[in-house]
Amino acid sequence: MTAQSITLIKPDDWHVHLRDGEMLKQVAPYTAQQFARAIIMPNLLPPVTTTAMAVDYRQRILAATQDYPDFKPLMVAYLTDDLDGKDLINGHQQGVLTAAKLYPAGATTNSSHGVTDIKHIYPVLEAMQKQGMPLLVHGEVVGDDIDVFDREARFIDDVMQPLLKDMPELKVVFEHITTKDAADFVMSAGDNVAATITAHHLQINRNDMLVGGIKPHLYCLPVAKREQHRQALRKAATSGHQKFFLGTDTAPHAINAKESACGCAGIFTAPHAIEHYAQVFEEENALDKLEAFASINGPKFYQLSINKDHITLIKKDQQVPEKTIDKGLSIVPFKAGEILAWQLQAD
Ligand code: DOR
Ligand code: ZN
């Protein structure tokens, strides 16, 4: 018999872009409604690089999610070539900073302040290793000579492997993996290496984005790859293996910034994030593994407690709205206008 409802330990989202200002107010409640905690990406303008900035940003997030008082944003510092390592470690010791994020310079949205050469930040990474503070990586190598579809695989050889050789105890999350290469690498690495997987990379390949007309709302970074990679990601996510956990990388941009001659990268999955994942796990006959992926593997890696609350998803069609609109700001969600098979039950 196929499942008609499923109850899970309340999930966490280990990779979220909440933005700031009016955008923050519009998008944050979607995440807070479904997830107990979320790892908040620091790629604002200017980026969140200090403990003090993270404290302020956390306040703004809490204000935007006041209807969900149990929601806990977990803050992340954005690593730059000249970041103050002392402040970073202090921020972690005080419980303000959960992790630090490595954006290779130029890799993605607001990454111009990112790290130009990982060697520049070796002293900071060594301090993080000692402290047990996780490093979250946007795993793409950027260069004029590197094909955009090869950026992730190249990152493994050029950056990840040498880094882990030099710092074998560093806790690393390979964020939003998109290739079989990355899934295999994470599986073969030590327990200190894990990965997040987005709902959209489980659902789309590059044909979905490019065949029959270019679909700007399916453009994200790392860009979706060939079908064989999507299949490898589905296998990894639905395996229940502790190295893989939920991270939506929901990345909202205003509609005009997406539907543009030079459209921004990012897919807005937040409104139905957990339902998108449920659909994939059901298709793979692995609904029994969804709880491990969404609610258990992440906190285990971060050495945090597993949530006490539960959520229930019911098998009931619902239509994704064409757009979410607030104060004149419109955002097109993933699968806009389409029917989803699962629905999160209201509290
Ligand atoms: O598609 C993406 N959008 N990938 C990223 O790495 C950043 C994100 C954003 O901030 O828009
Ligand atoms: Zn991201």
Short mmCIF file of C-alpha atoms and ligand atoms in Angstrom, two decimals:
data_model
loop_
_atom_site.label_atom_id
_atom_site.label_comp_id
_atom_site.label_asym_id
_atom_site.label_seq_id
_atom_site.Cartn_x
_atom_site.Cartn_y
_atom_site.Cartn_z
CA MET A 1 0.00 0.00 0.00
CA THR A 2 1.26 3.47 -0.73
CA ALA A 3 1.60 5.87 2.17
CA GLN A 4 -1.21 8.42 2.65
CA SER A 5 0.57 10.36 5.35
CA ILE A 6 3.95 10.44 6.95
CA THR A 7 5.04 11.87 10.29
CA LEU A 8 8.62 12.99 10.72
CA ILE A 9 10.79 14.50 13.40
CA LYS A 10 10.68 18.20 12.54
CA PRO A 11 13.31 18.81 9.85
CA ASP A 12 16.07 21.42 9.64
CA ASP A 13 17.31 23.18 6.52
CA TRP A 14 21.10 23.21 6.47
CA HIS A 15 21.46 25.78 3.66
CA VAL A 16 19.15 28.78 3.20
CA HIS A 17 19.38 32.26 1.69
CA LEU A 18 17.02 34.55 3.57
CA ARG A 19 18.36 37.85 2.15
CA ASP A 20 17.54 41.09 3.99
CA GLY A 21 15.03 43.95 4.12
CA GLU A 22 11.66 43.41 2.42
CA MET A 23 12.83 40.18 0.77
CA LEU A 24 13.72 38.72 4.17
CA LYS A 25 10.28 39.59 5.52
CA GLN A 26 8.61 37.90 2.59
CA VAL A 27 10.63 34.69 2.41
CA ALA A 28 11.71 33.86 5.98
CA PRO A 29 8.28 32.72 7.22
CA TYR A 30 8.23 29.93 4.61
CA THR A 31 11.38 28.44 6.04
CA ALA A 32 10.35 29.02 9.67
CA GLN A 33 7.00 27.35 9.08
CA GLN A 34 8.53 24.05 7.98
CA PHE A 35 11.90 23.85 9.67
CA ALA A 36 13.03 24.04 13.28
CA ARG A 37 16.46 25.42 12.44
CA ALA A 38 18.19 26.74 9.35
CA ILE A 39 21.77 27.48 8.43
CA ILE A 40 21.67 31.04 7.16
CA MET A 41 23.92 31.95 4.26
CA PRO A 42 25.93 35.13 4.77
CA ASN A 43 26.18 36.39 1.16
CA LEU A 44 24.45 39.70 1.80
CA LEU A 45 25.74 43.01 0.46
CA PRO A 46 28.01 43.62 2.33
CA PRO A 47 28.56 40.02 3.46
CA VAL A 48 28.24 38.89 7.08
CA THR A 49 31.90 38.68 8.03
CA THR A 50 31.96 39.38 11.77
CA THR A 51 30.30 38.06 14.91
CA ALA A 52 28.70 41.47 15.48
CA MET A 53 27.18 41.48 11.98
CA ALA A 54 25.84 37.96 12.56
CA VAL A 55 24.24 39.04 15.83
CA ASP A 56 22.49 41.94 14.07
CA TYR A 57 21.39 39.82 11.13
CA ARG A 58 20.03 37.17 13.48
CA GLN A 59 17.91 39.86 15.16
CA ARG A 60 16.45 40.90 11.81
CA ILE A 61 15.66 37.26 11.01
CA LEU A 62 13.99 36.73 14.37
CA ALA A 63 11.88 39.85 13.77
CA ALA A 64 10.86 38.50 10.36
CA THR A 65 9.90 35.11 11.83
CA GLN A 66 8.13 36.26 15.00
CA ASP A 67 5.04 34.25 14.08
CA TYR A 68 7.25 31.17 14.51
CA PRO A 69 8.95 31.83 17.85
CA ASP A 70 10.54 28.37 18.02
CA PHE A 71 12.44 28.85 14.77
CA LYS A 72 16.19 29.05 15.30
CA PRO A 73 18.46 30.64 12.70
CA LEU A 74 22.01 29.29 12.84
CA MET A 75 24.46 31.94 11.73
CA VAL A 76 27.42 31.60 9.40
CA ALA A 77 30.35 33.92 8.73
CA TYR A 78 31.51 34.64 5.19
CA LEU A 79 35.22 33.96 4.81
CA THR A 80 37.33 36.59 3.07
CA ASP A 81 41.06 36.71 2.37
CA ASP A 82 41.60 39.02 5.34
CA LEU A 83 38.99 37.79 7.82
CA ASP A 84 39.74 38.20 11.54
CA GLY A 85 40.28 34.60 12.69
CA LYS A 86 40.09 35.54 16.38
CA ASP A 87 36.64 37.06 16.00
CA LEU A 88 35.50 33.99 14.08
CA ILE A 89 36.61 31.53 16.75
CA ASN A 90 35.22 33.76 19.52
CA GLY A 91 31.92 33.91 17.68
CA HIS A 92 31.83 30.14 17.57
CA GLN A 93 32.76 29.79 21.23
CA GLN A 94 29.99 32.25 22.18
CA GLY A 95 27.49 30.16 20.23
CA VAL A 96 26.76 32.95 17.72
CA LEU A 97 28.51 31.44 14.69
CA THR A 98 27.68 27.84 13.87
CA ALA A 99 29.99 27.62 10.85
CA ALA A 100 31.98 29.58 8.29
CA LYS A 101 31.37 29.63 4.56
CA LEU A 102 33.91 29.47 1.78
CA TYR A 103 32.83 31.16 -1.42
CA PRO A 104 35.59 31.02 -4.03
CA ALA A 105 35.76 34.60 -5.38
CA GLY A 106 33.47 35.02 -8.39
CA ALA A 107 31.73 31.65 -8.02
CA THR A 108 28.19 32.88 -7.44
CA THR A 109 25.82 35.61 -6.20
CA ASN A 110 27.65 38.18 -4.06
CA SER A 111 30.87 36.22 -4.00
CA SER A 112 33.16 39.04 -5.11
CA HIS A 113 34.47 39.35 -1.54
CA GLY A 114 35.18 35.61 -1.48
CA VAL A 115 38.48 33.85 -1.06
CA THR A 116 40.92 34.23 -3.99
CA ASP A 117 43.21 31.39 -2.90
CA ILE A 118 42.43 28.97 -0.10
CA LYS A 119 46.04 29.15 1.05
CA HIS A 120 45.35 32.74 2.15
CA ILE A 121 43.02 31.50 4.85
CA TYR A 122 44.96 28.43 6.01
CA PRO A 123 45.62 29.89 9.49
CA VAL A 124 41.88 30.51 9.94
CA LEU A 125 41.03 27.01 8.71
CA GLU A 126 43.60 25.50 11.06
CA ALA A 127 41.97 27.34 13.97
CA MET A 128 38.55 26.06 12.84
CA GLN A 129 39.86 22.51 12.66
CA LYS A 130 41.17 22.79 16.22
CA GLN A 131 37.89 24.28 17.39
CA GLY A 132 35.70 21.73 15.56
CA MET A 133 33.95 24.56 13.70
CA PRO A 134 32.46 23.35 10.39
CA LEU A 135 33.59 24.79 7.06
CA LEU A 136 30.79 25.03 4.51
CA VAL A 137 32.03 25.10 0.94
CA HIS A 138 30.61 26.32 -2.30
CA GLY A 139 32.57 23.71 -4.23
CA GLU A 140 33.28 25.24 -7.59
CA VAL A 141 36.55 26.32 -9.16
CA VAL A 142 36.22 29.49 -11.20
CA GLY A 143 38.35 30.29 -14.22
CA ASP A 144 38.01 31.37 -17.84
CA ASP A 145 39.46 28.04 -18.92
CA ILE A 146 37.02 25.95 -16.86
CA ASP A 147 33.73 24.85 -18.34
CA VAL A 148 30.86 25.77 -16.02
CA PHE A 149 29.69 22.15 -15.98
CA ASP A 150 33.14 20.98 -14.83
CA ARG A 151 33.59 23.47 -12.00
CA GLU A 152 32.49 21.11 -9.21
CA ALA A 153 34.51 18.09 -10.33
CA ARG A 154 37.58 20.31 -10.70
CA PHE A 155 37.06 21.68 -7.19
CA ILE A 156 37.39 18.17 -5.76
CA ASP A 157 40.81 17.64 -7.34
CA ASP A 158 42.16 21.16 -7.11
CA VAL A 159 40.88 22.30 -3.69
CA MET A 160 39.01 19.73 -1.62
CA GLN A 161 41.51 16.89 -1.74
CA PRO A 162 44.60 19.01 -1.02
CA LEU A 163 42.71 20.80 1.78
CA LEU A 164 41.71 17.57 3.49
CA LYS A 165 45.20 16.21 3.07
CA ASP A 166 46.55 19.26 4.88
CA MET A 167 43.74 19.34 7.46
CA PRO A 168 42.44 15.81 7.83
CA GLU A 169 40.29 16.62 10.87
CA LEU A 170 38.55 19.70 9.48
CA LYS A 171 34.77 19.31 9.47
CA VAL A 172 33.61 20.11 5.95
CA VAL A 173 30.16 20.29 4.40
CA PHE A 174 30.32 20.04 0.61
CA GLU A 175 27.28 22.21 -0.07
CA HIS A 176 24.58 21.58 -2.68
CA ILE A 177 26.42 18.80 -4.50
CA THR A 178 25.42 18.35 -8.13
CA THR A 179 27.61 15.55 -9.48
CA LYS A 180 28.23 11.84 -9.05
CA ASP A 181 31.87 12.83 -8.60
CA ALA A 182 30.99 14.84 -5.48
CA ALA A 183 28.67 12.16 -4.06
CA ASP A 184 31.37 9.51 -4.55
CA PHE A 185 34.02 11.76 -3.08
CA VAL A 186 31.97 12.45 0.04
CA MET A 187 31.25 8.74 0.49
CA SER A 188 34.94 7.92 0.28
CA ALA A 189 36.06 10.68 2.65
CA GLY A 190 36.22 10.47 6.44
CA ASP A 191 33.35 11.04 8.85
CA ASN A 192 34.32 14.71 9.06
CA VAL A 193 33.08 15.26 5.49
CA ALA A 194 29.38 15.45 4.61
CA ALA A 195 27.17 17.03 1.93
CA THR A 196 23.88 18.82 1.53
CA ILE A 197 21.60 18.11 -1.43
CA THR A 198 18.93 20.47 -2.75
CA ALA A 199 15.41 19.48 -3.75
CA HIS A 200 15.88 21.03 -7.19
CA HIS A 201 19.05 19.11 -8.01
CA LEU A 202 17.14 15.93 -7.15
CA GLN A 203 14.40 16.94 -9.57
CA ILE A 204 15.96 18.65 -12.57
CA ASN A 205 18.81 18.03 -14.98
CA ARG A 206 20.29 20.50 -17.43
CA ASN A 207 17.83 19.54 -20.16
CA ASP A 208 15.00 20.76 -17.96
CA MET A 209 16.65 24.16 -17.91
CA LEU A 210 17.61 24.36 -21.58
CA VAL A 211 15.43 22.20 -23.84
CA GLY A 212 12.39 23.81 -25.44
CA GLY A 213 13.45 27.32 -24.39
CA ILE A 214 15.64 28.64 -21.62
CA LYS A 215 14.00 28.51 -18.18
CA PRO A 216 15.53 31.23 -16.03
CA HIS A 217 13.75 29.98 -12.91
CA LEU A 218 15.67 26.69 -13.17
CA TYR A 219 19.04 28.41 -13.35
CA CYS A 220 21.12 28.11 -10.22
CA LEU A 221 24.69 27.54 -9.18
CA PRO A 222 26.15 25.03 -9.23
CA VAL A 223 24.21 24.59 -12.45
CA ALA A 224 22.16 21.39 -12.88
CA LYS A 225 24.14 18.65 -14.63
CA ARG A 226 23.45 15.58 -16.80
CA GLU A 227 20.81 13.02 -15.89
CA GLN A 228 23.39 10.49 -14.66
CA HIS A 229 24.42 12.99 -11.98
CA ARG A 230 20.85 13.62 -10.90
CA GLN A 231 20.41 9.87 -10.54
CA ALA A 232 23.54 9.64 -8.38
CA LEU A 233 22.25 12.43 -6.13
CA ARG A 234 18.89 10.70 -5.74
CA LYS A 235 20.67 7.52 -4.76
CA ALA A 236 22.83 9.33 -2.21
CA ALA A 237 19.96 11.30 -0.65
CA THR A 238 17.57 8.37 -0.42
CA SER A 239 20.23 5.98 0.90
CA GLY A 240 19.67 7.42 4.38
CA HIS A 241 23.45 7.48 4.79
CA GLN A 242 24.49 9.86 7.55
CA LYS A 243 26.81 11.83 5.27
CA PHE A 244 23.93 13.32 3.27
CA PHE A 245 21.37 15.77 4.58
CA LEU A 246 18.79 18.34 3.56
CA GLY A 247 19.91 21.78 2.44
CA THR A 248 17.52 23.52 0.09
CA ASP A 249 19.76 26.37 -1.05
CA THR A 250 16.51 28.24 -1.54
CA ALA A 251 17.78 31.43 -3.18
CA PRO A 252 15.06 33.96 -3.99
CA HIS A 253 15.54 36.72 -6.53
CA ALA A 254 12.90 39.22 -7.64
CA ILE A 255 11.16 38.15 -10.85
CA ASN A 256 12.80 40.86 -12.96
CA ALA A 257 16.27 39.80 -11.80
CA LYS A 258 15.57 36.24 -12.99
CA GLU A 259 13.74 37.04 -16.24
CA SER A 260 16.50 39.20 -17.60
CA ALA A 261 19.17 39.27 -20.30
CA CYS A 262 21.63 38.41 -17.53
CA GLY A 263 19.53 36.47 -15.04
CA CYS A 264 20.60 35.76 -11.46
CA ALA A 265 21.34 32.24 -10.24
CA GLY A 266 19.02 30.82 -7.61
CA ILE A 267 15.87 28.73 -7.23
CA PHE A 268 13.22 29.65 -4.68
CA THR A 269 12.15 26.33 -3.17
CA ALA A 270 11.24 27.56 0.31
CA PRO A 271 7.41 27.69 0.01
CA HIS A 272 7.12 23.90 -0.44
CA ALA A 273 10.60 22.65 0.37
CA ILE A 274 9.73 19.59 2.42
CA GLU A 275 6.98 18.60 -0.02
CA HIS A 276 9.46 18.70 -2.93
CA TYR A 277 11.74 16.33 -1.06
CA ALA A 278 8.84 14.04 -0.09
CA GLN A 279 7.93 13.68 -3.74
CA VAL A 280 11.46 12.54 -4.64
CA PHE A 281 11.65 10.07 -1.75
CA GLU A 282 8.28 8.62 -2.69
CA GLU A 283 9.31 8.25 -6.33
CA GLU A 284 12.39 6.36 -5.14
CA ASN A 285 10.32 4.16 -2.79
CA ALA A 286 12.32 5.57 0.08
CA LEU A 287 9.87 7.54 2.21
CA ASP A 288 11.22 5.58 5.17
CA LYS A 289 14.60 7.31 4.64
CA LEU A 290 13.23 10.86 4.49
CA GLU A 291 13.46 11.37 8.26
CA ALA A 292 17.15 10.45 8.35
CA PHE A 293 17.92 12.83 5.50
CA ALA A 294 15.73 15.71 6.68
CA SER A 295 15.84 15.50 10.47
CA ILE A 296 18.63 13.27 11.83
CA ASN A 297 21.80 13.28 9.72
CA GLY A 298 22.24 17.06 9.83
CA PRO A 299 22.11 17.54 13.60
CA LYS A 300 24.34 14.50 14.05
CA PHE A 301 27.00 16.06 11.85
CA TYR A 302 26.71 19.44 13.56
CA GLN A 303 26.63 17.73 16.98
CA LEU A 304 23.32 19.35 17.82
CA SER A 305 20.28 17.75 19.39
CA ILE A 306 17.58 16.21 17.22
CA ASN A 307 14.32 18.18 17.29
CA LYS A 308 11.55 17.11 19.65
CA ASP A 309 8.60 18.31 17.56
CA HIS A 310 7.13 16.45 14.62
CA ILE A 311 5.48 17.36 11.32
CA THR A 312 2.99 15.43 9.23
CA LEU A 313 2.83 15.35 5.45
CA ILE A 314 -0.32 14.15 3.80
CA LYS A 315 -0.80 12.77 0.32
CA LYS A 316 -2.95 15.53 -1.10
CA ASP A 317 -2.61 17.49 -4.32
CA GLN A 318 -1.85 21.17 -4.05
CA GLN A 319 -0.94 23.75 -6.62
CA VAL A 320 2.18 25.85 -6.27
CA PRO A 321 1.28 29.54 -6.73
CA GLU A 322 2.53 31.31 -9.87
CA LYS A 323 4.34 33.80 -7.68
CA THR A 324 4.56 35.04 -4.12
CA ILE A 325 3.91 38.76 -3.83
CA ASP A 326 4.35 41.20 -0.99
CA LYS A 327 4.72 44.99 -1.15
CA GLY A 328 5.25 44.88 -4.90
CA LEU A 329 8.05 42.33 -4.69
CA SER A 330 7.25 39.17 -6.71
CA ILE A 331 9.20 35.94 -6.60
CA VAL A 332 8.53 32.86 -8.71
CA PRO A 333 8.76 29.64 -6.71
CA PHE A 334 10.11 26.31 -7.94
CA LYS A 335 7.40 24.42 -9.88
CA ALA A 336 5.20 27.52 -10.11
CA GLY A 337 1.69 26.58 -11.20
CA GLU A 338 2.39 22.83 -10.99
CA ILE A 339 0.67 20.24 -8.81
CA LEU A 340 2.53 18.71 -5.90
CA ALA A 341 1.52 15.34 -4.48
CA TRP A 342 2.27 16.09 -0.83
CA GLN A 343 1.13 18.73 1.57
CA LEU A 344 2.49 19.80 4.92
CA GLN A 345 -0.30 19.62 7.47
CA ALA A 346 -0.95 22.89 9.28
CA ASP A 347 -0.27 22.81 13.06
O1 DOR B 1 21.98 29.50 -7.29
C1 DOR B 1 22.55 30.04 -6.35
N1 DOR B 1 22.06 31.15 -5.77
N2 DOR B 1 23.69 29.53 -5.94
C2 DOR B 1 24.44 30.13 -5.01
O2 DOR B 1 25.48 29.62 -4.70
C3 DOR B 1 24.03 31.43 -4.44
C4 DOR B 1 22.60 31.64 -4.56
C5 DOR B 1 22.20 33.06 -4.30
O3 DOR B 1 22.61 33.64 -3.30
O4 DOR B 1 21.43 33.60 -5.09
ZN ZN B 2 23.55 28.78 -1.47
#
